[in-house]
Coordinates of C-alpha atoms and ligand atoms in Angstrom, one line a residue:
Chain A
X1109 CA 71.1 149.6 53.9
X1110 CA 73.7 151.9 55.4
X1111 CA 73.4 155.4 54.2
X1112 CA 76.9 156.5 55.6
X1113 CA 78.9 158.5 53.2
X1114 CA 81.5 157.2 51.1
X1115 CA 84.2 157.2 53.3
X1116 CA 87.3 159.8 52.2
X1117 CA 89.4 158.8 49.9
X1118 CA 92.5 158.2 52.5
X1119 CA 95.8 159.3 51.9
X1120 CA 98.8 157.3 52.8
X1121 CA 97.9 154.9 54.9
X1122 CA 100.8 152.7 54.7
X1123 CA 104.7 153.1 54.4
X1124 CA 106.6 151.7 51.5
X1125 CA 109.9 150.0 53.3
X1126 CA 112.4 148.4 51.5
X1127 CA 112.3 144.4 51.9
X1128 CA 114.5 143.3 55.0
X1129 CA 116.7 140.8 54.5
X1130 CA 115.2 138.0 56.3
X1131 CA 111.0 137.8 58.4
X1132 CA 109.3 135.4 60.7
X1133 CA 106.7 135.3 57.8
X1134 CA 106.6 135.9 54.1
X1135 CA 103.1 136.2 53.1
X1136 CA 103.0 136.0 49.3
X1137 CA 100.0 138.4 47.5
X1138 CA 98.8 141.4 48.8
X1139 CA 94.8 141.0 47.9
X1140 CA 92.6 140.5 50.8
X1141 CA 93.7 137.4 52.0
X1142 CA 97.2 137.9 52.2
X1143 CA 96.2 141.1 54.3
X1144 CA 93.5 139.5 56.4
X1145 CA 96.5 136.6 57.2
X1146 CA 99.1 139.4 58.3
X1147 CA 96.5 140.6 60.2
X1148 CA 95.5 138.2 62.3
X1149 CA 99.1 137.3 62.7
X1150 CA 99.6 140.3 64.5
X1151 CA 96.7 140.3 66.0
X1152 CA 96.0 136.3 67.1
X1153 CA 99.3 135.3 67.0
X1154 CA 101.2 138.3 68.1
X1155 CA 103.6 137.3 65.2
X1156 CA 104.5 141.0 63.7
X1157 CA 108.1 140.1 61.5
X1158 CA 106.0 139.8 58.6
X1159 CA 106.2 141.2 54.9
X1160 CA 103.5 140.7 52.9
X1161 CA 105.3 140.6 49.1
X1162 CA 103.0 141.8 46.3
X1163 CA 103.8 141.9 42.2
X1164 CA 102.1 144.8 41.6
X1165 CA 100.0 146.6 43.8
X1166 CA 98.2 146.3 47.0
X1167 CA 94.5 144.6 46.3
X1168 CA 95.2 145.2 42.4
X1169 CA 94.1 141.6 42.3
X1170 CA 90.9 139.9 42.4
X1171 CA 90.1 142.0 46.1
X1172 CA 89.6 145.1 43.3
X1173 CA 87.8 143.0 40.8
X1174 CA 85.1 141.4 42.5
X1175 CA 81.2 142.2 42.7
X1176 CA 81.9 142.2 47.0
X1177 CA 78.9 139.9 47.8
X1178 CA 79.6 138.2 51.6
X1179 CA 77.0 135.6 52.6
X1180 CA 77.0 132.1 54.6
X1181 CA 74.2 130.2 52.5
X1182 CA 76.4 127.5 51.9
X1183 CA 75.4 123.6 51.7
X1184 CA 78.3 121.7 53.4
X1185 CA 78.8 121.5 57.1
X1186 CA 82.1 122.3 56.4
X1187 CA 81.6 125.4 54.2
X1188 CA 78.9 126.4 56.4
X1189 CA 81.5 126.6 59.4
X1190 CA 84.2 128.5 57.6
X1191 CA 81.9 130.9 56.0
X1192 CA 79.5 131.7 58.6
X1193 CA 82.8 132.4 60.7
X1194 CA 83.5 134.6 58.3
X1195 CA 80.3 136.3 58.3
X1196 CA 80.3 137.0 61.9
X1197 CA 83.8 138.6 61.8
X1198 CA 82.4 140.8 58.7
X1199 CA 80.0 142.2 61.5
X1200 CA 82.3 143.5 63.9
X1201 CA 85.6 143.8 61.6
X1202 CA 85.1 147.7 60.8
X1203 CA 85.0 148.3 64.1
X1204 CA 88.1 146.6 65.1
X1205 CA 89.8 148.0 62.4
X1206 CA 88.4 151.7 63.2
X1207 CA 87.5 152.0 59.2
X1208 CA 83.9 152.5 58.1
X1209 CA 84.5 150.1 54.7
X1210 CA 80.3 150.0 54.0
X1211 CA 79.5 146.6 55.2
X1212 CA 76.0 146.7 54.6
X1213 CA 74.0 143.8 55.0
X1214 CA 71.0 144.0 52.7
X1215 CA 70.6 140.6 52.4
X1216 CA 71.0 138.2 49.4
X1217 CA 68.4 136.1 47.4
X1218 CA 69.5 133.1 45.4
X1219 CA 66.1 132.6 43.0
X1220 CA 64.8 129.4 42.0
X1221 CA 63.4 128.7 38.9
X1222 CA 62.7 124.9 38.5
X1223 CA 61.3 122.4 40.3
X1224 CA 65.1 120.9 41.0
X1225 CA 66.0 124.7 42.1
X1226 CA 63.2 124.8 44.7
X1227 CA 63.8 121.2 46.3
X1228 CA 67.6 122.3 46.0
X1229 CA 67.2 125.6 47.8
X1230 CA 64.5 124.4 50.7
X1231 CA 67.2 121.8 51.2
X1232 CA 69.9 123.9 51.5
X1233 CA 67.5 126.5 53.7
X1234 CA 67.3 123.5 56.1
X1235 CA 70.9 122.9 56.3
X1236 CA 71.7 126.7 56.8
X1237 CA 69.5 126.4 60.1
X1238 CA 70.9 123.2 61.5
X1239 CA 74.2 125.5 61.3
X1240 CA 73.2 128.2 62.6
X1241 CA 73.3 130.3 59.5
X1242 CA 70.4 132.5 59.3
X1243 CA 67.8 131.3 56.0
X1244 CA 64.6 131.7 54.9
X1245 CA 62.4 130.2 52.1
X1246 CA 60.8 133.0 50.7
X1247 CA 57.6 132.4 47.5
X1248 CA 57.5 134.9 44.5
X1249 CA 55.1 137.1 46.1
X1250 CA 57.9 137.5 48.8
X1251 CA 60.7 137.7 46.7
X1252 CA 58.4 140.6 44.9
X1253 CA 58.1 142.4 49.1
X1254 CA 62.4 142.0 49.5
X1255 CA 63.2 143.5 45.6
X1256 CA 60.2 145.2 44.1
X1257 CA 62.3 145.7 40.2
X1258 CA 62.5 141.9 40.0
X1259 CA 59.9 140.3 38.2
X1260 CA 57.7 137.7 39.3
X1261 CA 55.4 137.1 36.7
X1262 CA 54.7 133.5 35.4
X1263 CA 54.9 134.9 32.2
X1264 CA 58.9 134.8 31.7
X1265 CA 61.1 132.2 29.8
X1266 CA 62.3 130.9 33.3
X1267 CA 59.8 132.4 36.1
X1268 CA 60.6 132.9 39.5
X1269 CA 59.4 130.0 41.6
X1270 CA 60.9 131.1 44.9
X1271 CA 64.5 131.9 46.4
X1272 CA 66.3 131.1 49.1
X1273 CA 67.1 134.5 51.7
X1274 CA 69.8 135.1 53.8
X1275 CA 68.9 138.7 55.4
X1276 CA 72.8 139.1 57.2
X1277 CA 73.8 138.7 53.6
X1278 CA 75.2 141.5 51.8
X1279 CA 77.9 144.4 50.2
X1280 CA 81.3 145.8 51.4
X1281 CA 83.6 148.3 49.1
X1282 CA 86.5 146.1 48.6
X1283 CA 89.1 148.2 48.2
X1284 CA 88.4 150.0 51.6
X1285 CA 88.4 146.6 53.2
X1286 CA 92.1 146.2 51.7
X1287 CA 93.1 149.3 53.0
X1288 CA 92.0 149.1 56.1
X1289 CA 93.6 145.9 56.7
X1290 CA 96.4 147.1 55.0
X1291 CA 96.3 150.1 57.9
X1292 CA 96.6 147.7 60.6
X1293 CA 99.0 145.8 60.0
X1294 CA 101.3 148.4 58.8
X1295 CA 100.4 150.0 62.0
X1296 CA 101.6 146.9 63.6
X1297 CA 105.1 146.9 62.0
X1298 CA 104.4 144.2 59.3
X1299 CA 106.2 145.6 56.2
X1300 CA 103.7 145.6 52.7
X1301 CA 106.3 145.3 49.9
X1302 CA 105.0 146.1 46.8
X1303 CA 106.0 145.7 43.2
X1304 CA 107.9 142.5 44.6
X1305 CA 107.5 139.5 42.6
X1306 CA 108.0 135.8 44.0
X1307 CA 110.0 134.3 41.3
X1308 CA 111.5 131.7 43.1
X1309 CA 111.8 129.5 46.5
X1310 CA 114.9 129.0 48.5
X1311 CA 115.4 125.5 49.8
X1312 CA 117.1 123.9 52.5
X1313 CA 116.5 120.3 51.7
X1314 CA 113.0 119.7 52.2
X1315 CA 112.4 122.9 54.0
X1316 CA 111.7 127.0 52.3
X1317 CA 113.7 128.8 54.3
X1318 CA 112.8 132.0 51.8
X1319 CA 112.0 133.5 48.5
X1320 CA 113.8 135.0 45.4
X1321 CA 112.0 138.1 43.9
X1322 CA 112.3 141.0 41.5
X1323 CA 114.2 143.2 44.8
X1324 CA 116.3 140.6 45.6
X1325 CA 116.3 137.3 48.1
X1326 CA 114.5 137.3 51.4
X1327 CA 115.0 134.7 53.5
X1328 CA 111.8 133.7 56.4
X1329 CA 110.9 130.8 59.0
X1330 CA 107.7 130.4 56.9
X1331 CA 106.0 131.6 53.8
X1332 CA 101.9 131.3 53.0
X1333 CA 101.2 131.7 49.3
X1334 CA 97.8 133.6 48.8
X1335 CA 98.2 134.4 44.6
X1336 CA 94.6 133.9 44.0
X1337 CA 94.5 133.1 39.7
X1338 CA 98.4 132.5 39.9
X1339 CA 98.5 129.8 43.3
X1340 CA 99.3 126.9 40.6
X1341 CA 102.2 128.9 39.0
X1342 CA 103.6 130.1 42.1
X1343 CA 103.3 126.7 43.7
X1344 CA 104.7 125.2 40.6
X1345 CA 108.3 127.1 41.2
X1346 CA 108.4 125.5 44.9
X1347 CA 107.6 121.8 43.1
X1348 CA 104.2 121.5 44.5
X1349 CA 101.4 121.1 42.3
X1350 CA 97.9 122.3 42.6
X1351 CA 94.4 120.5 41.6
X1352 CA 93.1 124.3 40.4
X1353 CA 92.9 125.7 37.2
X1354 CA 93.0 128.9 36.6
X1355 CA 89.7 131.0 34.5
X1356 CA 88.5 134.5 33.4
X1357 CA 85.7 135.5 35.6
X1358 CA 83.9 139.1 34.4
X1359 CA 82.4 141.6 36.1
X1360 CA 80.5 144.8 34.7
X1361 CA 78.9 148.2 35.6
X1362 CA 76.4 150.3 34.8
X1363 CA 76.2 154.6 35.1
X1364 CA 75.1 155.6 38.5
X1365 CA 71.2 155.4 39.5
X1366 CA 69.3 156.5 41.9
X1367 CA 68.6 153.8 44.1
X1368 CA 66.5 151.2 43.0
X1369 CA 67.9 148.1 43.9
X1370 CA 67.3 147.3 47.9
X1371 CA 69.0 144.0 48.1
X1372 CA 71.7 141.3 46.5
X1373 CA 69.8 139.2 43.7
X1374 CA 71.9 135.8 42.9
X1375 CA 70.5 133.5 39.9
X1376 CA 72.2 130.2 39.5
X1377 CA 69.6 129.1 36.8
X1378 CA 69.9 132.1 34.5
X1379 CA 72.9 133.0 35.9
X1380 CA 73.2 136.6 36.8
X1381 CA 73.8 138.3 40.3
X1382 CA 73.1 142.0 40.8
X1383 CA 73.0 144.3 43.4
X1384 CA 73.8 148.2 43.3
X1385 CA 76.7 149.7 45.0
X1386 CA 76.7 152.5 47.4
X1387 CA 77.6 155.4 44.1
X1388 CA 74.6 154.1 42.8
X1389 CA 75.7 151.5 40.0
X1390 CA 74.0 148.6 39.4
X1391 CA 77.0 145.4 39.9
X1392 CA 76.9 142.4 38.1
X1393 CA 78.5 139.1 37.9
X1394 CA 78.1 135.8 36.0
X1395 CA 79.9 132.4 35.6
X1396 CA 83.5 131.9 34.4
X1397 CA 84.9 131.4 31.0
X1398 CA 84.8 127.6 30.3
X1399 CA 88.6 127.6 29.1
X1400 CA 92.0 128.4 31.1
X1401 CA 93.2 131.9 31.1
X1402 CA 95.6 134.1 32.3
X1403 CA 94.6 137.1 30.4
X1404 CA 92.2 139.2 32.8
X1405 CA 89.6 139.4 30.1
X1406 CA 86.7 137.3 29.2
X1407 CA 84.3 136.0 26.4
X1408 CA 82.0 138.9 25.1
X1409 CA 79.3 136.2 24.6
X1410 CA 78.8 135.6 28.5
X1411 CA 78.7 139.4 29.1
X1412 CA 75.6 138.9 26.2
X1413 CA 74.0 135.7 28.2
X1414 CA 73.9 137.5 31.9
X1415 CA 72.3 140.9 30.2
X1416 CA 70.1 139.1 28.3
X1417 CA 69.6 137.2 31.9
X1418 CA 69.3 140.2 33.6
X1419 CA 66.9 142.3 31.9
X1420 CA 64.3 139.6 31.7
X1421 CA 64.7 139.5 35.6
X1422 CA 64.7 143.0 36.4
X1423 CA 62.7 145.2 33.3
X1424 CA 63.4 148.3 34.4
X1425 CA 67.3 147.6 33.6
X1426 CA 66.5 147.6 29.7
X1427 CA 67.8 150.8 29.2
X1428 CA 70.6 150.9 31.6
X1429 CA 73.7 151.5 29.6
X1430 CA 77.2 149.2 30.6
X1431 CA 79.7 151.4 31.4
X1432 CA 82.6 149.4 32.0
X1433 CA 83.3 145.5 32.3
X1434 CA 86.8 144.4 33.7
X1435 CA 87.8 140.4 34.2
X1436 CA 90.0 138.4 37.3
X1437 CA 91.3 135.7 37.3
X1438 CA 90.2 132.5 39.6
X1439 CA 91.3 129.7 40.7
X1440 CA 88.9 126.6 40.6
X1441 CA 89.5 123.3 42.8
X1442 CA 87.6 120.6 41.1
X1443 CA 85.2 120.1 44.4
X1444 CA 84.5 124.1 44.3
X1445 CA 86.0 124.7 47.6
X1446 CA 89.4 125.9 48.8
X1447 CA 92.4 125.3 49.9
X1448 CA 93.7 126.1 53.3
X1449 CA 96.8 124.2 54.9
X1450 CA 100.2 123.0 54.7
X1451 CA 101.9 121.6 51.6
X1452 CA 104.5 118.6 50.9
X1453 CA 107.3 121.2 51.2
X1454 CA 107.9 122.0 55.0
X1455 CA 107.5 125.7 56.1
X1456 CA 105.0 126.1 53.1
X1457 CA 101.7 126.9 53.2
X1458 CA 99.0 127.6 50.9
X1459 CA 95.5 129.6 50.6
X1460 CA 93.8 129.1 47.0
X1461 CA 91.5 127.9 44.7
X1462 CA 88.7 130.0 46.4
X1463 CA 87.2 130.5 42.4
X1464 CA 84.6 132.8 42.3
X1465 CA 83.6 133.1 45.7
X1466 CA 86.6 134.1 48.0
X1467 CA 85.7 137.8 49.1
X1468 CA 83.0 136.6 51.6
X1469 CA 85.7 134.5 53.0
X1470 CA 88.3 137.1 53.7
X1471 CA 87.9 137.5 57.3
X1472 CA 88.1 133.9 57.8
X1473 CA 90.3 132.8 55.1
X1474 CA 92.9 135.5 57.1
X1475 CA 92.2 133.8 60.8
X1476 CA 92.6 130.4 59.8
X1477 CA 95.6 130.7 57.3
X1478 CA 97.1 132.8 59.6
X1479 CA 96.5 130.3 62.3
X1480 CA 98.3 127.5 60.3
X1481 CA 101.3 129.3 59.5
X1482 CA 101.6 130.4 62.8
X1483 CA 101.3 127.1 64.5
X1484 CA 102.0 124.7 62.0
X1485 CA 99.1 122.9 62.0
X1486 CA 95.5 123.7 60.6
X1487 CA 92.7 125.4 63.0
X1488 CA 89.7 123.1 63.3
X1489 CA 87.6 125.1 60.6
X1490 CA 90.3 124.7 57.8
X1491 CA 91.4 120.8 58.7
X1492 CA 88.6 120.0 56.5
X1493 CA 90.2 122.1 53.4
X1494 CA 93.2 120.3 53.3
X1495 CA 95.6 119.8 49.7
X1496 CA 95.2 115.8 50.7
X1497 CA 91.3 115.7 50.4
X1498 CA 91.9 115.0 47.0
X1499 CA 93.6 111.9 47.8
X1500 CA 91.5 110.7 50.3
X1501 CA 88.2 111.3 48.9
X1502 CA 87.2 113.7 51.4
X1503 CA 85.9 116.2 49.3
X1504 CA 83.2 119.2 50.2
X1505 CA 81.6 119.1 46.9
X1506 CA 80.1 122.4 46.3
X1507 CA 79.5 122.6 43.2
X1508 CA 76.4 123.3 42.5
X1509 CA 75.5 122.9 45.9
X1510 CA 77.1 126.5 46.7
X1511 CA 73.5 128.6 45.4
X1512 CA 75.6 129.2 42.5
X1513 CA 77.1 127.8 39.6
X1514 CA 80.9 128.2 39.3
Chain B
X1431 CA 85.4 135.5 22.1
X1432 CA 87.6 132.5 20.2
X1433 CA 87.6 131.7 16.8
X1434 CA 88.7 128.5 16.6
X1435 CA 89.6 126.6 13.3
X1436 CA 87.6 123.0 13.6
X1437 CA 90.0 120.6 11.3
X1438 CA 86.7 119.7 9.6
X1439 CA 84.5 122.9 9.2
X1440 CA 86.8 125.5 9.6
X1441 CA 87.2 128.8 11.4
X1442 CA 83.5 129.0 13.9
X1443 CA 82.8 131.2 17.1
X1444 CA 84.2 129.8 20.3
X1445 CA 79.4 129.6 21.1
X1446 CA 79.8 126.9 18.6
X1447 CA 82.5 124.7 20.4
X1448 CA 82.7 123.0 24.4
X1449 CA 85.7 123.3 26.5
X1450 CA 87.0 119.4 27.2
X1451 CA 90.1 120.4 29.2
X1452 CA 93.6 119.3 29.3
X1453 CA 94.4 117.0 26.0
X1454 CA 96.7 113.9 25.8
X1455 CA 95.8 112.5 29.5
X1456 CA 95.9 108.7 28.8
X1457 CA 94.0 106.3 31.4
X1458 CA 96.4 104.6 33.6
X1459 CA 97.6 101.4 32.2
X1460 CA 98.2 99.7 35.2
X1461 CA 94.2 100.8 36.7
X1462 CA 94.3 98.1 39.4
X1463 CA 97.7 98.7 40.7
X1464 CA 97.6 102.6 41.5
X1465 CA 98.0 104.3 44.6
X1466 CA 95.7 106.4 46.2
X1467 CA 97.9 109.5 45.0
X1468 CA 98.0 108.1 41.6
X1469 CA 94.6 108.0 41.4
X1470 CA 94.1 111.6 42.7
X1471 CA 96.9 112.4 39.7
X1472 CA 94.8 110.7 37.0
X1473 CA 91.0 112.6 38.7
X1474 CA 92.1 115.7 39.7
X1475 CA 95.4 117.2 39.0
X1476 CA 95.6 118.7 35.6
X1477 CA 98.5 121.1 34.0
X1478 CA 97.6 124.6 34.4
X1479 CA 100.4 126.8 32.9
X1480 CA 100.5 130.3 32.2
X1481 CA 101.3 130.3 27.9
X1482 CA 101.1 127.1 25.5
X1483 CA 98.6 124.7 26.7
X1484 CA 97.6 121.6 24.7
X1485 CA 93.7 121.2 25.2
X1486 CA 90.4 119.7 23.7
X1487 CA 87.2 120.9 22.2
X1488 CA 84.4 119.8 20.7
X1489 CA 82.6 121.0 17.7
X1490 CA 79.3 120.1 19.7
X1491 CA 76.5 122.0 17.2
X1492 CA 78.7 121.4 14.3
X1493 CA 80.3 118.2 13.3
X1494 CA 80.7 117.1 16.9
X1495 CA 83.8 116.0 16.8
X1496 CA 86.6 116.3 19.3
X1497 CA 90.2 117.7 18.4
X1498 CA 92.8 119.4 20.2
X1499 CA 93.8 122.8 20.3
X1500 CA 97.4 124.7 21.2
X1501 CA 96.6 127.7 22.8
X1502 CA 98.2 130.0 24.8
X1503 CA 96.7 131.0 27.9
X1504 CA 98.0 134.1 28.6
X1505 CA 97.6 135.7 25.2
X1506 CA 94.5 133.4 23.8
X1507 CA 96.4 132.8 20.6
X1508 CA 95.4 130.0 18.9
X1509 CA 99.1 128.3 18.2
X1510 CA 97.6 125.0 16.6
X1511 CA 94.3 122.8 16.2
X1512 CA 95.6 119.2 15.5
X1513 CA 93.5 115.8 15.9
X1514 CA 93.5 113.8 18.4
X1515 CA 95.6 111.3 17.1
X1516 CA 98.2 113.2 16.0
X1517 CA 101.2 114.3 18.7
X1518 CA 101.5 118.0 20.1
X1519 CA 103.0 119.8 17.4
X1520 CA 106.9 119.9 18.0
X1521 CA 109.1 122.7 19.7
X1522 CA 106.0 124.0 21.4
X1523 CA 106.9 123.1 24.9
Ligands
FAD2202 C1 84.9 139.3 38.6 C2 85.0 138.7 39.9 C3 83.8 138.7 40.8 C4 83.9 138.1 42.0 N1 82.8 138.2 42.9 C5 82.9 137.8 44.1 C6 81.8 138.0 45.0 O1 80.8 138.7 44.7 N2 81.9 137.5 46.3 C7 83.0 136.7 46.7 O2 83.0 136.3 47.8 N3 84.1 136.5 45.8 C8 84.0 137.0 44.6 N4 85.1 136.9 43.7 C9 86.3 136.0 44.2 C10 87.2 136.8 45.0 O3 87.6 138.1 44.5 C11 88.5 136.0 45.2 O4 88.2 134.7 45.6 C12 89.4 136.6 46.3 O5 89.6 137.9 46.1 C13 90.8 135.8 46.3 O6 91.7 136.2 47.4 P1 92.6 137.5 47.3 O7 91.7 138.6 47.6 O8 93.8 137.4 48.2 O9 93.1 137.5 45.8 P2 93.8 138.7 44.9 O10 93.3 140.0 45.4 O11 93.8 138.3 43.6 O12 95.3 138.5 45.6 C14 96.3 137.7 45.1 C15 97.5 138.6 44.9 O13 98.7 137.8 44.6 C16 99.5 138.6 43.8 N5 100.5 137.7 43.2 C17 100.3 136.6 42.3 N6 101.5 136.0 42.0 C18 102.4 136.7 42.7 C19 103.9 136.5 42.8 N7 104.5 135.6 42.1 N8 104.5 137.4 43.6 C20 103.9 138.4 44.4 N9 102.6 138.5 44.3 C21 101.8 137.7 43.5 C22 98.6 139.2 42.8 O14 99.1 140.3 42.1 C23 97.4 139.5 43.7 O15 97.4 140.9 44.1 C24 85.1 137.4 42.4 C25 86.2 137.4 41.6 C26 86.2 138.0 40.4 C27 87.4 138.0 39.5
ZN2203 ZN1 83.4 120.9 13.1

């Protein structure tokens, strides 16, 4: 665990230019991914006429909302590839962007707790070494060695029969990772435009050859939507339409404590994931609503089921007291994995339905978005996360598969 | 949380009901002679809007029975709960 001070609140670290009339590149949402794309379009692709267009404000999104957990334990060759790519840029990002953002890699156990959840996580345990992703099965009295406050006893509802580990696994303060992306490209000359909503699509035939937004119309050579919750709606206004459905995903908080909590805890079974942030509060997650929502808030009664979840795990949380709870929205493929790639409508492109899990991803969902804008044609890890996997069949069904329940 | 107004048992918690997705989705009449892409429509693609959305629940550990609800996504107002063989109520689109 890193044990770096928080890093100083920065002052402006970007300018605020008006929109130009016309870009190489309109990347639309300014959360992580539409950041990490301008990025690496400056930096892979030495593309730097960019504007990355935002509705409201940078990383305001889902980048802000999330409970920041990075790991590669994923089951699919595929998802293995992408995320694991992801993971390894995680570990020498902060360095190439010359920003300390807390990247701490504490590791991350995903617990079992049936017989199906142990045969389901050796399995995937095997699959993570065959690509390369670092994974070890660990039994309760190891579990108890990695994260002392969880309890092992055979004498719960749902005991602890084992869990999967991933030791490169871990935390990162989001917002700092936004900013210091935001930094670099700025630095670079790509222009972050914020509250500047895409409202419409400017057509040449088959071809976008720009946007209309709340500042006006700005024409491009190619625009990559990265919305996040609103990829369907945003899509919808160029005439392409999405296989993801949009949910409320939660998030809560507790008051600071000293620090207790060593590592990330994920439990698909119960379903609860905690770890403790760098202030000191202990950060939990749980599933999404079950309906469609636009509204950035969520159920009471899953807030009820991952406390209830989470004190039987971890006893010492009993009297912890909830300070605040805050929802995102996702968007949700029906496979559980993105995606990444071009569209019907020429000179579009299109980075969504990452659900609950696209934070990790960042990194990688930048290099390889900004890959296929740049070139037209997807890079060998997102050619698998193409819109017209649906049609063929080709899916990477992670549901379920993922170590956690979506 | 929902309260949502079961046609038979009235106003219960959202705990008491399942989420069944987008209502009035008929299977394809013509099954054997769809396209791949019309297939993919039928599986995967579903409406997704941002305001009034036409869905369906189940009253699964109360009368379990299916209906469909109007909602609106953006503000979770509950605009209508109708059967399932009745029509979307009109001047809602
Ligand atoms: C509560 C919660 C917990 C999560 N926990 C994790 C986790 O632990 N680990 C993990 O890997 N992932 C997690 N995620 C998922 C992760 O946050 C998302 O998958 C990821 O942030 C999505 O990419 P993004 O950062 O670009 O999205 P966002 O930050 O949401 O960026 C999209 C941006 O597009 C903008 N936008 C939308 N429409 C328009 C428009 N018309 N014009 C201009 N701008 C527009 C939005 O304002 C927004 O800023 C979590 C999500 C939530 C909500
Ligand atoms: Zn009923």
């Amino acid at each position: 665990m890193t044990d770096a001070p928080l890093p100083e609140h920065p002052d402006f670290l970007w300018r605020n230019p008006e929109p130009k009339r016309s870009y190489d590149v309109i990347v639309v949402g300014g959360g992580g991914h539409g950041l990490a794309t301008a990025h690496y379009l400056v930096k892979n692709h030495g593309i730097t006429n960019v504007a990355v267009l935002e509705k409201g404000w940078l990383a305001g999104g889902n980048m802000a909302r999330n409970t920041t957990i990075i790991r590669s334990n994923y089951l699919w060759d595929e998802s293995a590839a992408i995320y694991e790519h992801a993971l390894k840029l995680w570990e020498r990002l902060p360095e190439e962007l010359d920003y300390d953002f807390l990247f701490s890699q504490r590791g991350v156990l995903n617990l079992a707790h049936t017989l199906q959840d142990v045969r389901e996580g050796v399995r995937r345990v095997n699959a993570n070494r065959l690509n390369g992703v670092d994974a070890e099965w660990l039994e309760p009295e190891q579990v108890a060695e990695v994260c002392p406050i969880v309890n092992v006893s055979d004498r719960t509802r749902y005991p602890v029969l084992g869990a999967t580990y991933q030791p490169r696994a871990g935390i990162a303060k989001h917002d700092h990772v936004a900013w210091a992306l935001a930094r670099s490209a700025d630095a670079h000359g790509v222009d972050l435009i914020q509250g500047c909503e895409v409202t419409g699509f400017v057509r040449d035939g088959d071809r976008v050859v720009g946007v209309e937004t709340s500042r006006g119309r700005i024409l491009a050579g190619r625009v990559g939507l990265a919305a996040a919750g609103h990829s369907s709606v945003l899509a919808g206004l160029a005439g392409v339409r999405l296989p993801v459905q949009s949910h409320p995903l939660q998030a809560l908080v507790s008051e600071l404590h000293e620090r207790i909590h060593p590592t990330v805890v994920m439990s698909n079974h119960v379903h609860v994931y905690v770890s403790q942030a760098h202030k000191g509060e202990l950060v939990m997650g749980a599933g999404v609503d079950s309906y469609n929502g636009y509204g950035q808030r969520g159920s009471f009664h899953v807030i009820e089921r991952q406390m209830a979840a989470a004190v039987e795990l971890f006893p010492a949380f009993a009297r912890a007291h909830v300070l605040r709870t805050w929802g995102g929205i996702v968007d949700v493929t029906p496979d559980a994995s993105p995606i990444i790639g071009t569209t019907p409508v020429e000179n579009l492109y299109v980075n969504c339905g990452w659900g609950t899990g696209g934070f990790k991803a960042t990194p990688a969902a930048g290099w390889t978005f900004a890959h296929t804008i740049a070139t037209g044609e997807p890079h060998p890890l997102n050619a698998p996360f193409a819109l017209d996997r649906f049609t063929t069949g080709a899916l990477i069904d992670e549901h379920g598969a993922a170590a956690v329940a979506h | 949380m929902l309260l949502i107004d079961c046609p038979w048992c009235g106003p219960r918690d959202e705990t008491e009901y399942h989420y069944g997705g987008q209502a009035h989705v008929p299977y394809p009449d013509d099954a054997d002679g769809l396209s791949d892409a019309e297939w993919a429509e039928y599986v995967f693609y579903r409406d997704n809007p941002k305001g009034p959305f036409a869905e369906r629940w189940v009253h699964s550990i109360g009368c379990r029975r299916w209906f469909n609800v109007l909602r609106d996504t953006a503000s979770h107002q509950v605009l209508a709960v109708y059967r399932l063989d009745e029509p979307r109520p009109e001047g809602t689109r």
